[in-house]
mmCIF file of C-alpha atoms in Angstrom:
data_model
loop_
_atom_site.group_PDB
_atom_site.id
_atom_site.type_symbol
_atom_site.label_atom_id
_atom_site.label_comp_id
_atom_site.label_asym_id
_atom_site.label_seq_id
_atom_site.Cartn_x
_atom_site.Cartn_y
_atom_site.Cartn_z
ATOM 1 C CA MET A 673 -13.925 -32.559 -32.240
ATOM 2 C CA GLU A 674 -16.107 -30.183 -34.341
ATOM 3 C CA LYS A 675 -13.236 -27.648 -34.347
ATOM 4 C CA GLN A 676 -10.808 -30.322 -35.428
ATOM 5 C CA LEU A 677 -12.999 -31.289 -38.348
ATOM 6 C CA LEU A 678 -13.421 -27.704 -39.459
ATOM 7 C CA ASN A 679 -9.692 -27.109 -39.236
ATOM 8 C CA LYS A 680 -8.955 -30.260 -41.273
ATOM 9 C CA TYR A 681 -11.595 -29.991 -43.940
ATOM 10 C CA GLY A 682 -12.769 -26.325 -43.977
ATOM 11 C CA GLY A 683 -12.116 -24.533 -47.249
ATOM 12 C CA ARG A 684 -10.780 -27.678 -48.989
ATOM 13 C CA LYS A 685 -12.170 -28.824 -52.395
ATOM 14 C CA LEU A 686 -14.134 -31.975 -51.795
ATOM 15 C CA ASN A 687 -13.177 -35.036 -53.851
ATOM 16 C CA LYS A 688 -13.806 -38.790 -53.426
ATOM 17 C CA LYS A 689 -10.671 -39.424 -51.325
ATOM 18 C CA LEU A 690 -11.347 -36.447 -49.042
ATOM 19 C CA LEU A 691 -15.027 -37.406 -48.685
ATOM 20 C CA LEU A 692 -14.072 -40.951 -47.562
ATOM 21 C CA GLU A 693 -11.662 -39.474 -44.989
ATOM 22 C CA LEU A 694 -14.393 -37.122 -43.699
ATOM 23 C CA ILE A 695 -16.868 -39.961 -43.439
ATOM 24 C CA ASP A 696 -14.330 -42.047 -41.554
ATOM 25 C CA ASP A 697 -13.566 -39.180 -39.124
ATOM 26 C CA VAL A 698 -17.271 -38.423 -38.526
ATOM 27 C CA LYS A 699 -17.908 -42.108 -37.915
ATOM 28 C CA ASN A 700 -15.122 -42.251 -35.352
ATOM 29 C CA TYR A 701 -16.404 -39.049 -33.768
ATOM 30 C CA LYS A 702 -19.891 -40.514 -33.413
ATOM 31 C CA ASP A 703 -18.443 -43.726 -31.977
ATOM 32 C CA ASP A 704 -16.435 -41.785 -29.444
ATOM 33 C CA LYS A 705 -19.581 -40.298 -27.965
ATOM 34 C CA LYS A 706 -21.047 -43.722 -27.278
ATOM 35 C CA VAL A 707 -17.995 -45.312 -25.760
ATOM 36 C CA GLU A 708 -17.374 -45.574 -22.033
ATOM 37 C CA ALA A 709 -13.924 -44.730 -20.705
ATOM 38 C CA VAL A 710 -11.498 -47.544 -20.170
ATOM 39 C CA ASP A 711 -9.679 -48.089 -16.851
ATOM 40 C CA LEU A 712 -5.982 -48.502 -17.725
ATOM 41 C CA SER A 713 -4.642 -48.239 -14.200
ATOM 42 C CA GLU A 714 -1.949 -50.790 -13.497
ATOM 43 C CA ASN A 715 -3.966 -52.231 -10.618
ATOM 44 C CA ASN A 716 -6.955 -52.843 -12.942
ATOM 45 C CA VAL A 717 -4.893 -54.341 -15.741
ATOM 46 C CA MET A 718 -3.210 -56.765 -13.317
ATOM 47 C CA LYS A 719 -6.627 -57.783 -11.898
ATOM 48 C CA ILE A 720 -7.858 -58.471 -15.451
ATOM 49 C CA ILE A 721 -4.852 -60.747 -16.086
ATOM 50 C CA ASP A 722 -5.581 -62.651 -12.841
ATOM 51 C CA ASN A 723 -9.051 -63.430 -14.179
ATOM 52 C CA MET A 724 -8.180 -64.275 -17.788
ATOM 53 C CA THR A 725 -8.855 -67.713 -19.265
ATOM 54 C CA ASN A 726 -7.074 -69.855 -21.837
ATOM 55 C CA LYS A 727 -8.433 -71.270 -25.108
ATOM 56 C CA ASP A 728 -10.303 -73.963 -23.166
ATOM 57 C CA ASP A 729 -11.983 -71.287 -21.080
ATOM 58 C CA LYS A 730 -10.072 -72.436 -18.018
ATOM 59 C CA PRO A 731 -8.196 -70.067 -15.647
ATOM 60 C CA LEU A 732 -4.648 -69.296 -16.638
ATOM 61 C CA SER A 733 -1.886 -71.135 -14.744
ATOM 62 C CA GLN A 734 0.091 -69.056 -12.253
ATOM 63 C CA LYS A 735 3.097 -69.371 -14.547
ATOM 64 C CA SER A 736 1.163 -67.778 -17.433
ATOM 65 C CA ILE A 737 -0.204 -65.022 -15.171
ATOM 66 C CA ASP A 738 3.341 -64.165 -14.104
ATOM 67 C CA ILE A 739 4.551 -64.119 -17.713
ATOM 68 C CA TYR A 740 1.641 -61.864 -18.772
ATOM 69 C CA LYS A 741 2.311 -59.423 -15.921
ATOM 70 C CA ARG A 742 5.978 -59.203 -16.748
ATOM 71 C CA ARG A 743 5.118 -58.646 -20.367
ATOM 72 C CA VAL A 744 2.869 -55.761 -19.512
ATOM 73 C CA LYS A 745 5.786 -53.999 -17.876
ATOM 74 C CA ASN A 746 8.469 -55.035 -20.344
ATOM 75 C CA LEU A 747 6.351 -53.922 -23.313
ATOM 76 C CA ASN A 748 5.146 -50.786 -21.487
ATOM 77 C CA LEU A 749 1.731 -51.970 -22.593
ATOM 78 C CA ILE A 750 -0.405 -49.551 -20.562
ATOM 79 C CA GLN A 751 1.245 -46.534 -22.114
ATOM 80 C CA ILE A 752 0.950 -48.034 -25.567
ATOM 81 C CA LEU A 753 -2.775 -48.493 -25.082
ATOM 82 C CA LYS A 754 -3.212 -44.979 -23.790
ATOM 83 C CA ASN A 755 -1.286 -43.673 -26.804
ATOM 84 C CA LEU A 756 -3.448 -45.702 -29.244
ATOM 85 C CA ILE A 757 -6.600 -44.213 -27.739
ATOM 86 C CA GLU A 758 -5.190 -40.685 -27.769
ATOM 87 C CA PHE A 759 -3.868 -40.760 -31.331
ATOM 88 C CA LYS A 760 -6.348 -43.183 -32.915
ATOM 89 C CA ASN A 761 -7.454 -40.692 -35.551
ATOM 90 C CA ASN A 762 -3.862 -39.917 -36.502
ATOM 91 C CA LYS A 763 -2.791 -42.742 -38.808
ATOM 92 C CA ASP A 764 0.844 -41.640 -38.994
ATOM 93 C CA LYS A 765 1.053 -41.629 -35.222
ATOM 94 C CA VAL A 766 -0.651 -44.987 -34.911
ATOM 95 C CA ASN A 767 1.817 -46.506 -37.381
ATOM 96 C CA GLU A 768 4.686 -44.962 -35.444
ATOM 97 C CA ILE A 769 3.439 -46.561 -32.216
ATOM 98 C CA LEU A 770 3.054 -50.000 -33.802
ATOM 99 C CA LYS A 771 6.432 -49.709 -35.496
ATOM 100 C CA GLU A 772 8.010 -49.043 -32.146
ATOM 101 C CA ILE A 773 6.532 -52.237 -30.782
ATOM 102 C CA GLN A 774 8.018 -54.136 -33.728
ATOM 103 C CA MET A 775 11.433 -52.631 -33.105
ATOM 104 C CA GLN A 776 11.589 -53.150 -29.368
ATOM 105 C CA LYS A 777 12.957 -56.692 -29.684
ATOM 106 C CA SER A 778 15.769 -55.507 -32.025
ATOM 107 C CA LYS A 779 16.973 -53.140 -29.314
ATOM 108 C CA LYS A 780 17.283 -55.975 -26.802
ATOM 109 C CA LEU A 781 18.591 -58.840 -28.909
ATOM 110 C CA LYS A 782 22.282 -58.781 -29.850
ATOM 111 C CA LYS A 783 21.861 -61.379 -32.597
ATOM 112 C CA GLU A 784 20.607 -60.386 -36.043
ATOM 113 C CA PHE A 785 17.110 -58.975 -35.728
ATOM 114 C CA SER A 786 14.231 -60.748 -37.477
ATOM 115 C CA ALA A 787 10.940 -58.852 -37.802
ATOM 116 C CA TYR A 788 8.876 -61.849 -36.701
ATOM 117 C CA ARG A 789 10.523 -61.857 -33.233
ATOM 118 C CA SER A 790 7.932 -59.276 -32.072
ATOM 119 C CA LEU A 791 5.027 -61.538 -33.083
ATOM 120 C CA GLU A 792 4.298 -62.586 -29.514
ATOM 121 C CA ASP A 793 4.114 -58.898 -28.497
ATOM 122 C CA PHE A 794 1.473 -58.114 -31.097
ATOM 123 C CA VAL A 795 -0.499 -61.232 -30.237
ATOM 124 C CA PHE A 796 -0.385 -60.201 -26.594
ATOM 125 C CA LEU A 797 -1.407 -56.605 -27.471
ATOM 126 C CA ASN A 798 -4.384 -57.931 -29.423
ATOM 127 C CA GLN A 799 -5.269 -60.301 -26.554
ATOM 128 C CA MET A 800 -5.257 -57.475 -24.009
ATOM 129 C CA ILE A 801 -7.353 -55.224 -26.265
ATOM 130 C CA ASN A 802 -9.991 -57.950 -26.289
ATOM 131 C CA ASN A 803 -9.865 -58.616 -22.573
ATOM 132 C CA ILE A 804 -9.750 -55.107 -21.066
ATOM 133 C CA PRO A 805 -13.359 -53.856 -20.762
ATOM 134 C CA ASN A 806 -14.173 -50.979 -23.198
ATOM 135 C CA MET A 807 -10.659 -51.079 -24.751
ATOM 136 C CA TYR A 808 -11.863 -52.554 -28.066
ATOM 137 C CA GLU A 809 -14.576 -49.926 -28.294
ATOM 138 C CA ASN A 810 -12.140 -47.097 -27.620
ATOM 139 C CA LEU A 811 -10.131 -47.930 -30.706
ATOM 140 C CA ASN A 812 -11.123 -47.823 -34.353
ATOM 141 C CA ASP A 813 -11.088 -50.246 -37.303
ATOM 142 C CA TYR A 814 -7.894 -48.837 -38.703
ATOM 143 C CA ILE A 815 -5.881 -49.660 -35.560
ATOM 144 C CA LEU A 816 -7.400 -53.107 -35.182
ATOM 145 C CA ASN A 817 -6.791 -53.941 -38.808
ATOM 146 C CA ARG A 818 -3.166 -52.708 -38.690
ATOM 147 C CA ILE A 819 -2.501 -54.905 -35.656
ATOM 148 C CA ASN A 820 -3.883 -57.923 -37.463
ATOM 149 C CA GLN A 821 -1.821 -57.056 -40.565
ATOM 150 C CA TYR A 822 1.329 -57.052 -38.411
ATOM 151 C CA ILE A 823 0.404 -60.414 -36.959
ATOM 152 C CA GLN A 824 -0.297 -61.971 -40.406
ATOM 153 C CA GLU A 825 2.933 -60.565 -41.892
ATOM 154 C CA MET A 826 5.033 -61.833 -39.004
ATOM 155 C CA VAL A 827 3.447 -65.263 -39.097
ATOM 156 C CA LYS A 828 4.468 -65.514 -42.750
ATOM 157 C CA LEU A 829 7.977 -64.327 -41.988
ATOM 158 C CA ARG A 830 8.327 -66.844 -39.113
ATOM 159 C CA THR A 831 7.063 -69.656 -41.346
ATOM 160 C CA ASN A 832 9.509 -68.805 -44.102
ATOM 161 C CA ALA A 833 12.366 -68.576 -41.581
ATOM 162 C CA LYS A 834 11.464 -72.001 -40.172
ATOM 163 C CA ASP A 835 11.401 -73.491 -43.614
ATOM 164 C CA ASP A 836 14.830 -72.089 -44.397
ATOM 165 C CA LYS A 837 16.159 -73.266 -41.058
ATOM 166 C CA THR A 838 14.721 -76.728 -41.631
ATOM 167 C CA SER A 839 16.545 -77.036 -44.920
ATOM 168 C CA TYR A 840 20.028 -76.153 -43.709
ATOM 169 C CA ASP A 841 20.238 -76.794 -39.955
ATOM 170 C CA GLU A 842 22.441 -79.612 -38.783
ATOM 171 C CA LEU A 843 21.243 -82.542 -36.711
ATOM 172 C CA ARG A 844 22.757 -82.589 -33.227
ATOM 173 C CA ILE A 845 22.545 -86.384 -33.092
ATOM 174 C CA ASP A 846 22.067 -89.102 -35.709
ATOM 175 C CA TRP A 847 19.135 -91.397 -34.897
ATOM 176 C CA THR A 848 21.170 -94.600 -35.374
ATOM 177 C CA ASP A 849 23.878 -93.276 -33.065
ATOM 178 C CA PHE A 850 21.220 -92.344 -30.527
ATOM 179 C CA LYS A 851 19.741 -95.879 -30.559
ATOM 180 C CA ASN A 852 23.158 -97.527 -30.277
ATOM 181 C CA LYS A 853 24.208 -95.285 -27.388
ATOM 182 C CA THR A 854 20.869 -95.775 -25.647
ATOM 183 C CA LYS A 855 21.385 -99.518 -25.844
ATOM 184 C CA GLU A 856 24.807 -99.176 -24.311
ATOM 185 C CA LEU A 857 23.462 -97.039 -21.430
ATOM 186 C CA THR A 858 20.652 -99.563 -20.834
ATOM 187 C CA ASN A 859 23.185 -102.361 -20.318
ATOM 188 C CA ASP A 860 25.528 -100.277 -18.210
ATOM 189 C CA PRO A 861 25.041 -101.068 -14.487
ATOM 190 C CA ASP A 862 26.547 -97.713 -13.473
ATOM 191 C CA VAL A 863 23.983 -95.587 -15.329
ATOM 192 C CA PRO A 864 21.019 -94.511 -13.092
ATOM 193 C CA LEU A 865 17.709 -96.248 -13.812
ATOM 194 C CA LYS A 866 16.018 -92.871 -14.318
ATOM 195 C CA ILE A 867 18.383 -92.100 -17.244
ATOM 196 C CA LYS A 868 17.714 -95.462 -18.803
ATOM 197 C CA ILE A 869 13.961 -95.055 -18.541
ATOM 198 C CA LEU A 870 14.059 -91.484 -19.870
ATOM 199 C CA PHE A 871 15.962 -92.107 -23.110
ATOM 200 C CA ASN A 872 14.305 -95.439 -23.812
ATOM 201 C CA LEU A 873 10.960 -93.747 -23.586
ATOM 202 C CA TYR A 874 12.032 -91.078 -26.047
ATOM 203 C CA GLN A 875 13.511 -93.798 -28.290
ATOM 204 C CA THR A 876 10.201 -95.650 -28.277
ATOM 205 C CA PHE A 877 7.637 -92.816 -28.477
ATOM 206 C CA THR A 878 9.609 -89.553 -29.066
ATOM 207 C CA LEU A 879 6.846 -87.367 -27.672
ATOM 208 C CA ARG A 880 7.209 -83.767 -26.575
ATOM 209 C CA ASP A 881 7.996 -82.696 -22.946
ATOM 210 C CA ASP A 882 5.333 -85.087 -21.666
ATOM 211 C CA PHE A 883 7.002 -87.474 -19.267
ATOM 212 C CA GLY A 884 7.947 -85.151 -16.400
ATOM 213 C CA ASP A 885 4.533 -84.579 -14.808
ATOM 214 C CA THR A 886 3.386 -88.239 -15.013
ATOM 215 C CA LEU A 887 2.218 -90.069 -11.888
ATOM 216 C CA LEU A 888 3.104 -93.688 -11.220
ATOM 217 C CA THR A 889 0.161 -95.764 -10.046
ATOM 218 C CA ASP A 890 -1.156 -99.305 -9.848
ATOM 219 C CA LYS A 891 -4.637 -98.333 -11.064
ATOM 220 C CA ASP A 892 -6.247 -96.015 -13.630
ATOM 221 C CA LEU A 893 -6.700 -92.461 -12.491
ATOM 222 C CA ASP A 894 -8.934 -89.565 -13.642
ATOM 223 C CA ASP A 895 -8.446 -88.580 -17.283
ATOM 224 C CA ASP A 896 -7.308 -85.062 -16.380
ATOM 225 C CA VAL A 897 -3.809 -86.144 -15.334
ATOM 226 C CA ASN A 898 -0.981 -87.980 -17.057
ATOM 227 C CA PHE A 899 -0.192 -91.340 -15.447
ATOM 228 C CA TYR A 900 1.486 -94.694 -15.934
ATOM 229 C CA ASN A 901 -0.237 -97.791 -14.684
ATOM 230 C CA ILE A 902 2.411 -100.369 -13.672
ATOM 231 C CA LYS A 903 -0.104 -103.234 -13.749
ATOM 232 C CA ASN A 904 -1.178 -102.979 -17.406
ATOM 233 C CA LYS A 905 2.031 -101.163 -18.569
ATOM 234 C CA GLU A 906 0.010 -98.301 -20.083
ATOM 235 C CA PHE A 907 1.053 -94.652 -20.271
ATOM 236 C CA HIS A 908 -1.984 -92.364 -20.328
ATOM 237 C CA LEU A 909 -1.326 -89.047 -21.966
ATOM 238 C CA ASN A 910 -4.286 -86.817 -21.043
ATOM 239 C CA ARG A 911 -2.651 -83.423 -21.029
ATOM 240 C CA TYR A 912 -0.206 -82.173 -23.630
ATOM 241 C CA LYS A 913 0.287 -79.415 -26.180
ATOM 242 C CA GLY A 914 -3.057 -77.754 -26.743
ATOM 243 C CA THR A 915 -3.189 -77.615 -30.523
ATOM 244 C CA ALA A 916 -2.008 -81.195 -30.876
ATOM 245 C CA MET A 917 -4.449 -82.413 -28.256
ATOM 246 C CA ALA A 918 -7.371 -80.738 -29.993
ATOM 247 C CA LYS A 919 -6.497 -82.845 -33.030
ATOM 248 C CA HIS A 920 -5.388 -86.152 -31.550
ATOM 249 C CA GLY A 921 -7.224 -86.288 -28.216
ATOM 250 C CA LYS A 922 -6.208 -88.267 -25.155
ATOM 251 C CA ARG A 923 -3.832 -91.176 -25.893
ATOM 252 C CA ILE A 924 -2.740 -94.461 -24.349
ATOM 253 C CA TYR A 925 0.667 -95.967 -25.109
ATOM 254 C CA LYS A 926 1.601 -99.538 -24.354
ATOM 255 C CA VAL A 927 5.124 -99.547 -22.915
ATOM 256 C CA PRO A 928 7.488 -102.387 -23.937
ATOM 257 C CA GLN A 929 8.170 -104.953 -21.269
ATOM 258 C CA TYR A 930 11.876 -104.136 -20.806
ATOM 259 C CA ILE A 931 11.030 -100.479 -20.081
ATOM 260 C CA ALA A 932 8.034 -101.455 -17.920
ATOM 261 C CA ASP A 933 10.372 -103.652 -15.768
ATOM 262 C CA MET A 934 12.627 -100.656 -15.149
ATOM 263 C CA ILE A 935 9.670 -98.427 -14.313
ATOM 264 C CA THR A 936 8.334 -100.994 -11.841
ATOM 265 C CA LYS A 937 11.648 -101.064 -10.048
ATOM 266 C CA GLU A 938 11.480 -97.334 -9.608
ATOM 267 C CA TYR A 939 7.887 -97.559 -8.409
ATOM 268 C CA ASN A 940 8.732 -100.266 -5.878
ATOM 269 C CA ASP A 941 11.622 -98.129 -4.680
ATOM 270 C CA GLY A 942 9.177 -95.318 -3.757
ATOM 271 C CA SER A 943 9.114 -93.129 -6.893
ATOM 272 C CA LYS A 944 5.922 -91.126 -7.249
ATOM 273 C CA TYR A 945 6.607 -89.807 -10.723
ATOM 274 C CA LEU A 946 7.746 -91.423 -13.952
ATOM 275 C CA ILE A 947 10.711 -89.058 -14.243
ATOM 276 C CA GLY A 948 11.005 -86.895 -11.158
ATOM 277 C CA ARG A 949 13.605 -84.589 -9.683
ATOM 278 C CA THR A 950 13.380 -86.687 -6.548
ATOM 279 C CA LYS A 951 11.246 -89.687 -5.693
ATOM 280 C CA THR A 952 8.403 -87.394 -4.588
ATOM 281 C CA GLU A 953 8.928 -84.159 -6.552
ATOM 282 C CA THR A 954 8.742 -83.180 -10.199
ATOM 283 C CA TYR A 955 11.169 -80.866 -11.996
ATOM 284 C CA PRO A 956 9.946 -77.232 -12.105
ATOM 285 C CA GLN A 957 6.566 -77.107 -13.933
ATOM 286 C CA GLY A 958 7.105 -80.795 -14.694
ATOM 287 C CA SER A 959 9.469 -79.874 -17.545
ATOM 288 C CA LEU A 960 12.359 -82.184 -18.392
ATOM 289 C CA ALA A 961 13.853 -79.910 -21.031
ATOM 290 C CA LYS A 962 16.813 -78.666 -18.983
ATOM 291 C CA PHE A 963 17.448 -82.082 -17.371
ATOM 292 C CA ILE A 964 17.567 -83.745 -20.829
ATOM 293 C CA ARG A 965 20.149 -81.271 -22.167
ATOM 294 C CA GLU A 966 22.345 -81.824 -19.139
ATOM 295 C CA ALA A 967 21.920 -85.630 -19.191
ATOM 296 C CA SER A 968 22.576 -85.879 -22.926
ATOM 297 C CA LYS A 969 25.838 -83.986 -22.557
ATOM 298 C CA LYS A 970 26.894 -86.345 -19.738
ATOM 299 C CA TYR A 971 25.842 -89.673 -21.183
ATOM 300 C CA TYR A 972 25.988 -89.132 -24.939
ATOM 301 C CA GLY A 973 28.870 -86.737 -25.196
ATOM 302 C CA VAL A 974 26.820 -84.111 -27.073
ATOM 303 C CA MET A 975 24.149 -81.819 -25.811
ATOM 304 C CA PHE A 976 20.741 -82.184 -27.449
ATOM 305 C CA GLY A 977 17.134 -81.533 -26.470
ATOM 306 C CA ILE A 978 13.670 -82.995 -27.078
ATOM 307 C CA ASN A 979 13.134 -81.313 -30.457
ATOM 308 C CA ASP A 980 16.611 -82.609 -31.554
ATOM 309 C CA MET A 981 15.522 -86.173 -30.831
ATOM 310 C CA ARG A 982 12.197 -85.593 -32.634
ATOM 311 C CA LYS A 983 13.897 -84.113 -35.736
ATOM 312 C CA SER A 984 16.457 -86.904 -35.682
ATOM 313 C CA ILE A 985 13.945 -89.729 -35.840
ATOM 314 C CA ILE A 986 11.876 -87.858 -38.444
ATOM 315 C CA THR A 987 14.975 -87.550 -40.658
ATOM 316 C CA PHE A 988 15.804 -91.229 -40.198
ATOM 317 C CA TYR A 989 12.279 -92.284 -41.238
ATOM 318 C CA HIS A 990 12.267 -89.964 -44.248
ATOM 319 C CA ASN A 991 15.560 -91.374 -45.438
ATOM 320 C CA ASN A 992 14.816 -95.083 -44.712
ATOM 321 C CA LYS A 993 11.075 -95.710 -44.425
ATOM 322 C CA ASP A 994 8.110 -95.671 -46.799
ATOM 323 C CA ILE A 995 5.266 -93.159 -46.550
ATOM 324 C CA LYS A 996 3.056 -95.551 -44.547
ATOM 325 C CA LYS A 997 5.695 -95.882 -41.840
ATOM 326 C CA ARG A 998 6.285 -92.144 -41.821
ATOM 327 C CA LYS A 999 2.577 -91.427 -41.283
ATOM 328 C CA GLN A 1000 2.496 -94.047 -38.504
ATOM 329 C CA LEU A 1001 5.421 -92.261 -36.861
ATOM 330 C CA ALA A 1002 3.539 -88.924 -37.114
ATOM 331 C CA GLU A 1003 0.556 -90.515 -35.330
ATOM 332 C CA ILE A 1004 2.764 -91.788 -32.516
ATOM 333 C CA MET A 1005 4.500 -88.371 -32.119
ATOM 334 C CA LEU A 1006 1.123 -86.561 -32.230
ATOM 335 C CA ASN A 1007 1.773 -84.338 -35.157
ATOM 336 C CA SER A 1008 0.849 -84.521 -38.830
ATOM 337 C CA TYR A 1009 2.798 -85.912 -41.756
ATOM 338 C CA GLU A 1010 2.894 -82.427 -43.221
ATOM 339 C CA GLU A 1011 4.355 -81.019 -40.009
ATOM 340 C CA GLN A 1012 7.020 -83.763 -40.098
ATOM 341 C CA LEU A 1013 8.022 -82.737 -43.624
ATOM 342 C CA LYS A 1014 8.762 -79.229 -42.250
ATOM 343 C CA SER A 1015 10.984 -80.757 -39.618
ATOM 344 C CA TYR A 1016 12.840 -83.066 -42.001
ATOM 345 C CA LYS A 1017 16.570 -82.258 -41.624
ATOM 346 C CA ARG A 1018 18.667 -82.822 -44.725
ATOM 347 C CA GLU A 1019 22.118 -82.219 -43.286
ATOM 348 C CA GLU A 1020 23.704 -84.148 -40.440
ATOM 349 C CA LEU A 1021 26.126 -82.828 -37.919
ATOM 350 C CA LYS A 1022 29.637 -82.868 -39.350
ATOM 351 C CA LYS A 1023 31.875 -85.018 -37.246
#
């Protein structure tokens, strides 16, 4: 390192800019001497992921662990970390490495590239830097600041893109049409009871993907699972989207009698879950997203998803209800009035 400093600064006229660079290089050199080596073997990195925790300091789900491990390989993360350590005092090289991360998505995606699409890669990179022992210490402030700058810039780009998309996207289904069609399905004896329950629940509460991993029971259960008590007709939502739950907490919804009657029939017929793949099994990871898209195409004649239903009712309320009603809707849907304004769709699907 001493030789590198002499080669870089020897014989040069000292000015303020050069002095600051020299101080920065010397500081990094001193820091290097104190830092222990980091183990970036694939085996060690995978073990670290196995033991990582989420925001609530609970172990990651197996699904998250599998996603993280695939991302390590797809991003070539280990080599990136090795390169950042090797070239940490070469700002041009550091920026070249980070730029390559940003551009990886554009090479894989055929549709028009948006810079914010690599946001999750930078967030993951930052997460791994903070979880791999000695990794943080083996880098310098410049690298850490540049990664955070990328994240902040892409968050802004994503927010702007969502705002633009909100203004001009078309609704897949009008809320009044949805309600009318749901009423028809409910009265149709040939439509499966599960379909009737599913879409009536979304018409009444319009939550996120929260009904698929919900147990049916005739008593209250522990508050770490979602369940529906057929005796008091209450749906207990104890686990849902983390950021929303941190704000709104655990919730209890009183289910209307006509929906409760349908659920009770399913329960008496042996169903273990509110909306299950079979009477005793949930859909994969308890998610109804794919099932809803398929069912909507079959029973409504147009394919739509959970977010489409949520945007549809928000649009209806913003066009037809006062602010008090809109805020009440936001509370039921477990988001904020401000968030609903961002989801307000101003163009309906052209017939």
